[in-house]
XYZ file of C-alpha atoms in Angstrom:
352
model
C -7.159 -55.238 -101.790
C -8.583 -58.275 -102.810
C -11.484 -56.591 -105.605
C -7.839 -54.524 -107.193
C -6.182 -58.038 -106.899
C -10.264 -58.932 -108.640
C -10.348 -56.644 -111.358
C -10.632 -57.841 -114.342
C -8.214 -54.886 -115.542
C -5.448 -56.742 -112.759
C -6.150 -60.293 -114.835
C -5.547 -58.177 -118.151
C -2.625 -56.513 -117.191
C -0.859 -59.549 -115.218
C -2.021 -61.689 -118.594
C 0.034 -59.145 -120.743
C 2.800 -59.632 -118.435
C 3.002 -63.029 -118.352
C 2.711 -63.231 -121.721
C 5.416 -60.762 -122.799
C 7.580 -62.442 -124.621
C 6.563 -65.824 -125.127
C 3.211 -65.270 -126.495
C 3.913 -68.384 -129.266
C 3.925 -70.461 -126.846
C 1.499 -73.303 -127.356
C -0.254 -72.625 -123.517
C -0.441 -69.430 -123.985
C -1.424 -69.875 -127.973
C -4.394 -71.158 -126.592
C -5.169 -69.304 -123.586
C -5.656 -66.341 -126.159
C -7.665 -67.428 -128.256
C -10.697 -67.649 -125.851
C -8.617 -64.501 -124.190
C -12.020 -62.545 -122.488
C -13.593 -66.089 -121.833
C -10.783 -67.893 -119.741
C -10.010 -64.118 -118.081
C -13.596 -64.273 -116.955
C -13.713 -67.823 -115.934
C -9.856 -66.773 -114.297
C -11.544 -64.416 -111.824
C -15.021 -65.418 -110.409
C -13.056 -68.938 -109.662
C -10.841 -66.088 -107.281
C -14.027 -64.372 -106.483
C -16.262 -67.459 -105.564
C -12.432 -68.374 -103.923
C -13.219 -71.846 -105.482
C -9.335 -71.302 -107.799
C -6.589 -74.502 -106.705
C -2.826 -73.665 -108.769
C -2.079 -76.143 -110.531
C 0.793 -78.677 -110.419
C 4.318 -77.093 -112.089
C 6.533 -78.596 -114.482
C 10.430 -78.844 -113.962
C 13.554 -79.407 -115.086
C 17.113 -78.365 -114.972
C 18.654 -75.676 -115.820
C 23.338 -75.277 -115.770
C 23.600 -71.509 -115.524
C 26.754 -72.343 -114.603
C 25.791 -74.308 -111.636
C 21.680 -76.839 -111.638
C 19.057 -75.425 -110.506
C 15.737 -76.625 -111.094
C 13.376 -74.754 -112.724
C 9.377 -75.259 -111.883
C 7.318 -73.585 -114.082
C 3.633 -73.208 -113.273
C 0.658 -73.612 -115.424
C -0.129 -69.880 -117.475
C -3.292 -69.535 -116.261
C -1.506 -69.441 -112.473
C 1.059 -67.489 -113.613
C -1.326 -64.596 -114.614
C -2.908 -65.118 -110.792
C 1.191 -64.905 -109.771
C 1.670 -61.867 -111.773
C -1.898 -60.375 -110.448
C -0.930 -60.791 -106.288
C 2.989 -59.072 -106.882
C 0.963 -56.181 -108.220
C -1.214 -55.277 -105.945
C 1.276 -55.642 -102.696
C 4.600 -54.529 -104.586
C 3.064 -51.041 -104.086
C 3.119 -51.936 -99.999
C 6.604 -53.657 -99.951
C 8.382 -50.656 -102.405
C 8.353 -48.271 -99.514
C 9.078 -50.235 -96.641
C 13.141 -51.970 -99.519
C 16.249 -50.115 -98.800
C 17.890 -48.761 -101.485
C 20.355 -52.084 -100.794
C 17.801 -54.588 -102.221
C 18.204 -54.599 -106.232
C 16.959 -57.768 -107.063
C 13.241 -57.593 -108.833
C 13.005 -54.332 -108.920
C 11.345 -51.499 -110.904
C 14.128 -49.125 -111.619
C 17.146 -51.296 -109.947
C 18.479 -54.365 -111.192
C 21.687 -55.991 -112.590
C 23.491 -53.402 -113.785
C 22.522 -51.502 -110.788
C 24.310 -53.300 -108.381
C 26.793 -53.860 -110.127
C 27.736 -49.850 -110.972
C 27.749 -49.559 -107.091
C 30.024 -52.235 -106.336
C 32.324 -51.191 -109.027
C 31.529 -47.681 -107.339
C 32.097 -49.246 -104.046
C 35.501 -51.058 -104.703
C 37.342 -48.106 -106.185
C 36.448 -46.631 -102.956
C 36.794 -49.275 -100.289
C 40.149 -51.907 -99.365
C 37.819 -54.989 -98.298
C 34.876 -56.771 -99.395
C 32.790 -59.529 -97.884
C 30.795 -61.923 -99.804
C 28.181 -64.199 -98.843
C 25.357 -65.962 -100.114
C 22.577 -68.429 -98.552
C 23.176 -71.872 -99.347
C 20.517 -73.587 -101.323
C 17.977 -70.783 -101.042
C 14.743 -70.763 -102.450
C 14.461 -74.568 -101.477
C 15.738 -73.094 -97.946
C 12.859 -70.351 -97.747
C 10.053 -71.740 -94.855
C 6.381 -71.565 -95.362
C 5.167 -70.752 -91.841
C 8.326 -67.403 -91.436
C 7.225 -66.549 -94.928
C 3.824 -66.416 -94.407
C 4.173 -64.546 -90.927
C 6.192 -61.993 -92.465
C 2.604 -61.559 -94.813
C 0.682 -61.699 -92.772
C 2.606 -58.082 -90.770
C 1.229 -56.079 -93.780
C -1.803 -57.591 -95.659
C -4.330 -56.599 -94.223
C -7.295 -58.124 -96.095
C -7.691 -62.150 -95.402
C -8.705 -62.851 -98.524
C -5.553 -62.301 -99.911
C -3.707 -63.887 -97.267
C -5.413 -66.847 -98.211
C -4.393 -66.748 -102.309
C -1.148 -66.547 -101.072
C -1.509 -69.435 -98.892
C -2.344 -71.692 -101.740
C 0.167 -70.137 -103.790
C 2.408 -71.048 -101.290
C 1.044 -74.528 -100.761
C 1.081 -75.485 -104.721
C 5.378 -75.454 -104.184
C 5.886 -77.180 -100.756
C 6.780 -80.703 -102.418
C 8.647 -79.208 -105.565
C 12.248 -78.623 -104.013
C 12.108 -81.473 -101.295
C 15.012 -83.786 -102.964
C 16.875 -79.773 -103.657
C 17.601 -79.124 -99.840
C 19.696 -80.913 -97.776
C 18.495 -80.364 -93.629
C 19.983 -78.073 -91.950
C 19.009 -78.088 -87.708
C 18.939 -75.090 -86.223
C 18.745 -74.674 -82.353
C 15.373 -75.391 -80.412
C 14.243 -77.542 -83.155
C 13.008 -81.358 -82.971
C 12.186 -84.346 -84.800
C 9.239 -82.746 -86.469
C 11.344 -79.880 -88.099
C 11.875 -82.213 -90.664
C 8.555 -82.027 -91.922
C 8.291 -78.259 -91.790
C 6.873 -76.578 -95.403
C 9.724 -75.479 -96.824
C 10.561 -74.056 -100.723
C 9.985 -71.732 -103.131
C 9.207 -72.905 -106.846
C 11.577 -70.910 -108.578
C 10.331 -69.554 -112.136
C 7.676 -68.224 -110.341
C 7.013 -64.522 -109.971
C 5.471 -64.531 -106.604
C 8.527 -66.686 -105.422
C 11.490 -63.892 -107.129
C 8.809 -60.997 -104.778
C 8.784 -63.486 -101.966
C 12.185 -63.995 -101.996
C 12.640 -59.676 -101.418
C 10.271 -59.694 -98.718
C 11.992 -63.161 -96.484
C 15.478 -61.129 -96.854
C 14.332 -57.539 -96.466
C 14.815 -58.810 -92.236
C 17.953 -59.250 -93.216
C 18.499 -55.592 -94.736
C 16.720 -54.051 -92.111
C 19.286 -56.116 -89.701
C 22.283 -54.989 -92.289
C 21.834 -51.793 -91.894
C 19.524 -50.719 -88.548
C 20.918 -53.122 -86.396
C 24.413 -53.750 -87.606
C 25.075 -49.344 -88.658
C 26.253 -51.358 -91.876
C 26.157 -48.304 -94.874
C 28.173 -49.869 -97.711
C 26.414 -53.203 -98.838
C 24.396 -54.663 -102.017
C 22.253 -57.118 -102.111
C 21.186 -59.124 -105.642
C 18.132 -62.303 -104.498
C 20.786 -63.824 -101.732
C 23.735 -62.995 -102.892
C 25.595 -59.605 -100.095
C 28.663 -57.878 -100.205
C 29.874 -55.584 -97.797
C 32.820 -53.212 -97.887
C 34.441 -51.674 -95.654
C 38.411 -50.464 -94.855
C 37.940 -52.511 -91.528
C 38.632 -55.729 -92.139
C 37.583 -56.669 -88.545
C 34.795 -54.791 -88.521
C 34.251 -57.239 -91.985
C 34.673 -60.150 -89.758
C 32.096 -59.032 -87.128
C 29.700 -58.839 -89.735
C 29.850 -62.275 -90.733
C 29.840 -63.795 -87.299
C 26.240 -60.555 -86.995
C 24.655 -61.803 -90.048
C 25.664 -65.974 -89.689
C 23.850 -66.064 -86.078
C 20.591 -63.698 -87.717
C 19.638 -66.060 -90.284
C 19.359 -68.512 -88.268
C 16.093 -66.596 -86.995
C 15.338 -67.154 -91.104
C 16.458 -71.019 -91.177
C 19.017 -70.258 -93.341
C 22.847 -70.256 -93.383
C 25.594 -68.985 -95.986
C 28.136 -70.874 -97.791
C 30.573 -69.844 -94.464
C 34.021 -71.370 -96.797
C 34.136 -68.829 -99.561
C 32.293 -65.850 -97.053
C 36.042 -64.461 -95.995
C 37.036 -60.138 -95.765
C 39.262 -60.344 -98.795
C 40.691 -57.069 -100.712
C 38.851 -55.570 -103.783
C 42.639 -55.550 -105.544
C 42.017 -59.112 -105.789
C 38.122 -58.553 -107.835
C 35.279 -60.053 -106.816
C 32.743 -62.194 -108.945
C 29.361 -60.575 -108.795
C 26.031 -61.052 -111.201
C 27.850 -62.831 -113.704
C 31.710 -60.012 -113.876
C 34.802 -60.558 -112.170
C 34.995 -56.616 -110.878
C 37.926 -55.129 -110.431
C 38.761 -51.259 -108.644
C 39.413 -49.760 -112.589
C 37.959 -52.716 -114.962
C 35.418 -55.100 -115.234
C 35.343 -59.194 -116.957
C 32.981 -61.009 -118.031
C 32.755 -64.560 -116.303
C 34.146 -67.340 -118.566
C 31.626 -69.726 -117.927
C 28.884 -66.694 -118.758
C 30.633 -66.042 -122.768
C 30.463 -70.165 -123.012
C 26.395 -69.880 -121.950
C 26.090 -67.484 -124.321
C 27.911 -69.468 -127.221
C 25.783 -72.766 -126.923
C 22.774 -70.587 -126.281
C 22.763 -67.563 -129.072
C 24.207 -70.579 -131.493
C 21.415 -72.540 -131.152
C 19.135 -69.798 -131.815
C 21.007 -68.921 -134.775
C 20.699 -72.078 -135.976
C 17.060 -72.398 -135.515
C 16.632 -68.712 -136.945
C 17.894 -70.425 -140.490
C 15.995 -73.806 -139.641
C 12.784 -71.264 -139.762
C 12.139 -72.162 -135.950
C 11.575 -68.815 -134.230
C 12.006 -65.590 -136.032
C 14.863 -63.457 -137.329
C 13.721 -60.739 -134.566
C 12.984 -62.714 -132.026
C 16.859 -64.111 -132.628
C 18.083 -60.094 -132.503
C 16.368 -59.426 -129.433
C 18.330 -62.540 -127.944
C 21.522 -61.299 -129.090
C 20.889 -57.532 -128.735
C 20.146 -58.506 -124.753
C 22.652 -60.319 -124.247
C 25.551 -57.398 -125.888
C 23.805 -55.165 -123.558
C 24.280 -57.378 -120.838
C 27.862 -57.423 -120.745
C 29.436 -53.377 -122.921
C 28.933 -52.753 -119.614
C 32.021 -54.528 -118.417
C 35.306 -53.993 -120.740
C 34.551 -55.994 -123.556
C 34.804 -55.006 -126.647
C 37.312 -56.920 -128.300
C 35.314 -60.649 -126.465
C 32.300 -59.159 -128.389
C 33.406 -58.643 -131.844
C 35.583 -61.778 -131.311
C 32.337 -63.512 -129.981
C 30.637 -62.084 -132.997
C 33.089 -63.603 -135.545
C 33.079 -67.208 -134.526
C 29.246 -67.234 -135.244
C 29.813 -65.425 -138.734
C 27.619 -62.116 -137.681
C 28.386 -59.001 -138.786
C 29.902 -56.836 -136.241
C 28.124 -53.446 -136.100
C 25.916 -55.506 -133.785
C 28.422 -54.419 -131.032
C 28.166 -51.056 -131.064
C 24.237 -50.551 -131.935
């Protein structure tokens, strides 16, 4: 595994992944000036086990809730991709079909399609999401989970280096939760995965794979979907959903996680469910209003940046088409036309 992880081929492929769509950024452009030299130096640092992870640049976004995004140096992002590239094939054989986030062949639209199908078949759903998920991820628990599957001491050590790099990044975003058996030193437990790392996205699935197994193999639940820490279960039996809620809360204590209990209530599917930016009903789906507001702001800013020659026309078109292709999943034909009309953009974008 270590030879594969540190191979020049893997590092070069990881550079391509880390730079995709971002090559105009100054830090990436600077790395590319001496690309081969920089990759060889990175490889030598890894092989010699002298690699050190750099600091993070953090900033807040509102999409729609406030979140702290932490960006690693480009050199470190290459390492994140290199690690995931060797771990992903191992875990992909184990991950359940009900997990949709950050997986090849899965994704947002497939999760939405599954939920839309279930909305037509079942009377009730139970939606659960984890409070402060990324800030809560416990390093000791995650490392033990990784050690179960990674039979390579050097790879594990590199994972530990990446984990430690994020110890304090989300410290101010975490509000202490006490679990049975905790003592005063529990507040000092290393926790938190920086939102923005490729490794964080992957390890989030590793962490909640334990919940997936519990749902499927212990509770025997078949009709459910998970996207990162958002979990939705479908049933015609409201009592069964209350039991799933109760058992899930108890199980998540083992992972030192809690859900938003107030919003986790069995609900008739006829009332609709808000999931992944859409409001889904049994017969149709609408885009959340906040998502439209956010898109209007971002795309308007990009359109102005294009007119000021700050970004290319192609960059703007790719961004716009990406958003239009996403919202096309719902019943949004009139919304898309009105949106483009307000921006003064030709409507041929809508159905291209």
